[in-house]
Amino acid sequence: MSTIVKALRTLGDKDQSTALYNFGAKSLWTTELEEKLTSGQLDVIVHCLKDPTARRGGRHLRFANLRGNVKRRLAKVDKPESEYTCMIMSAAGLERVGLKRRITQHLGSKDGGILHAVGQGALGLEIRKGDAAVLELLNQLVDRKSALACLAERALMRTLEGGCSVPIGVETEWLDPQRDSVLRMRAIVRSGKKSMMAASLVEAGADANLKNINTHRPSKD
């Protein structure tokens, strides 16, 4: 079997300066690709499953948007006159391009107090509905534990009606590494100085919190 790999750029890739929340769309990187999928121009779309990470803690810090590919963002941080002191990004992304040496700390709930984005570190494969042949082929690539964890994280995001511009953070962990029976999830929705750790985020008012966040987004970076 032969395959053809096409690298495509969507609006989210082309515009490297606009803050994500100013696009006003949940499917910033997917809509254009899905149109090609449904029209038959593509058979499989390989997505990065994550959405931007929610920030927690560090109230003495000032956060700013930093867009671009890995090397471009690092260059902005490295400039002597840079406004950035450090940068938070995917460790997997740095390792993939041979820049593991640039990692100074891994952040998590136990070492930095930061939860990761929904689907962080996972790839998502999207196909046309009803394409049984492609589905059978791709099922051989599925990692069950990763898939279940991602489904749980995305279920949380759907419940809160989140997208790529809202501060939902999550962390999932299998309590028994040998089995896939008990999955623990930590989650947070943050707005300004308020944060809510989830036992039940919706009941705690997280959905209203997200609506308030989107309503009061600044219009510029």
C-alpha atoms as one frame of an Amber mdcrd trajectory, in Angstrom:
protein
   0.000   0.000   0.000   1.312   3.444  -0.917   0.432   6.716   0.764   0.899
  10.374  -0.050   1.602  12.785   2.809   0.444  16.370   2.341   1.533  19.155
   4.685  -1.224  21.770   4.774  -1.387  25.162   6.478  -4.627  26.490   7.910
  -5.596  29.938   9.172  -4.122  29.190  12.593  -0.780  28.356  10.964  -0.715
  31.286   8.552  -1.525  34.014  11.076   1.342  33.939  13.568   0.604  37.251
  15.280  -3.075  37.314  16.282  -3.816  36.034  19.786  -5.769  32.773  19.671
  -8.741  34.171  21.566  -9.158  36.942  18.973  -9.920  34.491  16.169 -13.325
  33.758  17.696 -13.414  30.159  16.448 -13.183  26.813  18.232 -12.040  24.910
  15.119  -9.165  27.192  14.209  -6.901  24.459  12.810  -9.492  21.924  11.677
 -12.282  23.426   9.560 -10.296  23.831   6.337  -8.835  20.337   6.657 -12.216
  18.748   7.331 -13.605  20.322   4.168 -10.903  18.539   2.176 -11.631  15.314
   4.043 -15.365  15.311   3.339 -14.778  16.220  -0.313 -12.474  13.221  -0.766
  -9.250  15.183  -1.255  -7.869  13.586   1.922  -8.456  10.201   3.572  -6.896
  10.872   6.987  -6.100  14.034   8.933  -3.377  13.880  11.589  -4.124  16.392
  14.326  -2.248  17.529  17.380  -4.993  16.803  19.891  -4.138  19.468  22.420
  -5.574  22.922  23.071  -3.567  25.734  24.749  -2.687  25.144  28.372  -4.505
  26.753  31.272  -2.291  28.807  33.558  -2.389  28.350  37.286  -0.398  30.076
  39.987   2.362  32.568  39.315   0.262  35.627  40.092   3.443  37.687  40.344
   4.213  36.843  36.714   3.047  38.623  33.574   1.908  36.341  30.753   2.018
  37.326  27.086   1.149  35.676  23.777   3.986  34.077  21.831   3.066  32.714
  18.386   5.101  30.964  15.694   6.910  27.671  15.194   9.358  26.323  17.769
  12.506  27.982  16.432  10.770  31.302  15.841   9.432  31.411  19.392  12.807
  30.479  20.866  14.442  33.231  18.834  12.025  35.771  20.317  12.920  34.639
  23.837  16.675  34.621  23.136  16.876  38.209  21.891  18.853  40.397  24.342
  16.083  42.998  24.244  13.301  40.402  24.504  10.290  41.109  26.692  10.136
  37.383  27.522  12.050  35.820  30.407  10.999  32.251  29.659   8.563  30.257
  27.567   6.152  27.431  28.343   5.733  24.917  25.545   5.421  21.224  24.800
   8.426  19.157  25.871   7.528  16.649  23.155   7.750  19.399  20.543  11.227
  20.419  21.664  12.428  16.822  21.765  11.016  16.140  18.300  13.160  18.879
  16.733  16.290  17.958  18.699  16.082  20.765  21.252  15.638  18.776  24.448
  18.616  20.665  25.896  16.469  23.811  26.028  14.103  22.268  28.601  14.872
  23.619  32.078  11.843  22.265  33.950   8.899  19.958  33.344   5.654  21.387
  34.703   2.774  19.438  36.221   0.405  19.519  39.157   3.191  18.349  41.487
   6.096  20.372  40.084   4.953  23.829  39.128   1.223  23.686  39.741   0.324
  23.803  36.051  -2.112  21.402  34.428  -1.692  20.575  30.767  -4.035  21.227
  27.870  -6.763  18.815  26.852  -5.161  16.133  24.679  -1.611  17.350  25.360
   1.013  15.044  23.853  -1.439  12.957  21.817  -2.123  12.670  18.102  -5.676
  12.422  16.795  -6.495  10.753  13.472  -9.676  11.916  11.745 -11.372  10.052
   8.891 -14.648  10.270   6.993 -17.693   8.817   8.701 -18.427   5.351   7.358
 -14.960   4.740   5.891 -14.619   1.209   7.268 -11.480   0.329   5.305  -9.442
   3.245   6.653 -10.851   2.731  10.153  -9.736  -0.905  10.180  -6.266   0.120
   9.065  -5.868   2.868  11.666  -7.252   0.789  14.543  -3.928  -1.036  14.541
  -2.239   2.195  15.672  -4.472   2.930  18.665  -2.937   3.035  22.146  -5.892
   2.096  24.361  -4.847   3.902  27.544  -3.953   7.095  25.732  -7.204   6.978
  23.776  -9.334   6.517  26.901  -7.531   9.312  28.754  -7.999  11.680  25.816
 -11.678  10.776  25.505 -12.167  11.621  29.178 -10.348  14.950  28.805 -12.297
  15.916  25.693 -15.568  14.931  27.366 -14.760  17.511  30.038 -14.027  20.143
  27.389 -17.276  19.412  25.530 -19.272  19.641  28.753 -17.778  23.071  29.424
 -18.102  24.059  25.746 -14.427  24.908  25.641 -12.253  25.414  22.593  -8.730
  26.456  21.706  -8.885  29.811  23.484 -10.321  29.080  26.922  -8.206  28.313
  30.023  -9.196  24.724  30.769  -6.372  22.701  32.311  -6.423  18.963  32.932
  -4.233  16.103  34.110  -5.138  12.422  33.817  -3.329   9.531  35.460  -3.906
   5.774  35.443  -3.791   4.644  39.073  -2.889   1.067  38.156  -0.239   1.069
  35.382  -0.976  -2.587  34.603  -4.695  -2.056  34.020  -6.998   0.532  32.484
  -9.784   0.388  35.057  -9.253   3.523  37.192  -8.397   6.887  35.667  -7.929
   9.926  37.904  -8.551  13.364  36.440  -7.596  16.744  37.846  -9.032  19.783
  36.102  -9.187  23.538  36.438 -10.980  26.480  34.871  -9.285  29.771  35.590
 -10.351  33.392  35.219  -8.204  36.166  36.668  -7.594  35.426  40.347 -10.333
  32.816  40.518  -9.763  29.148  39.846 -11.917  26.082  40.305 -10.503  22.618
  40.797 -12.972  20.073  39.608 -14.818  17.584  41.583 -17.759  18.789  39.562
 -16.847  21.859  37.522 -20.228  22.521  35.974 -22.054  22.430  39.295 -19.391
  24.759  40.685 -20.190  27.288  37.978 -17.358  26.635  35.522 -19.631  26.965
  32.496 -20.657  30.459  33.594 -17.010  31.239  34.300 -16.041  30.341  30.726
 -18.817  32.489  29.282 -17.569  35.400  31.382 -13.987  34.824  30.172 -15.013
  34.920  26.511 -17.240  37.964  27.019 -14.434  40.026  28.541 -11.548  38.980
  26.301  -9.265  41.911  25.422  -9.486  42.892  21.758  -5.715  43.157  21.331
  -2.615  41.243  22.492
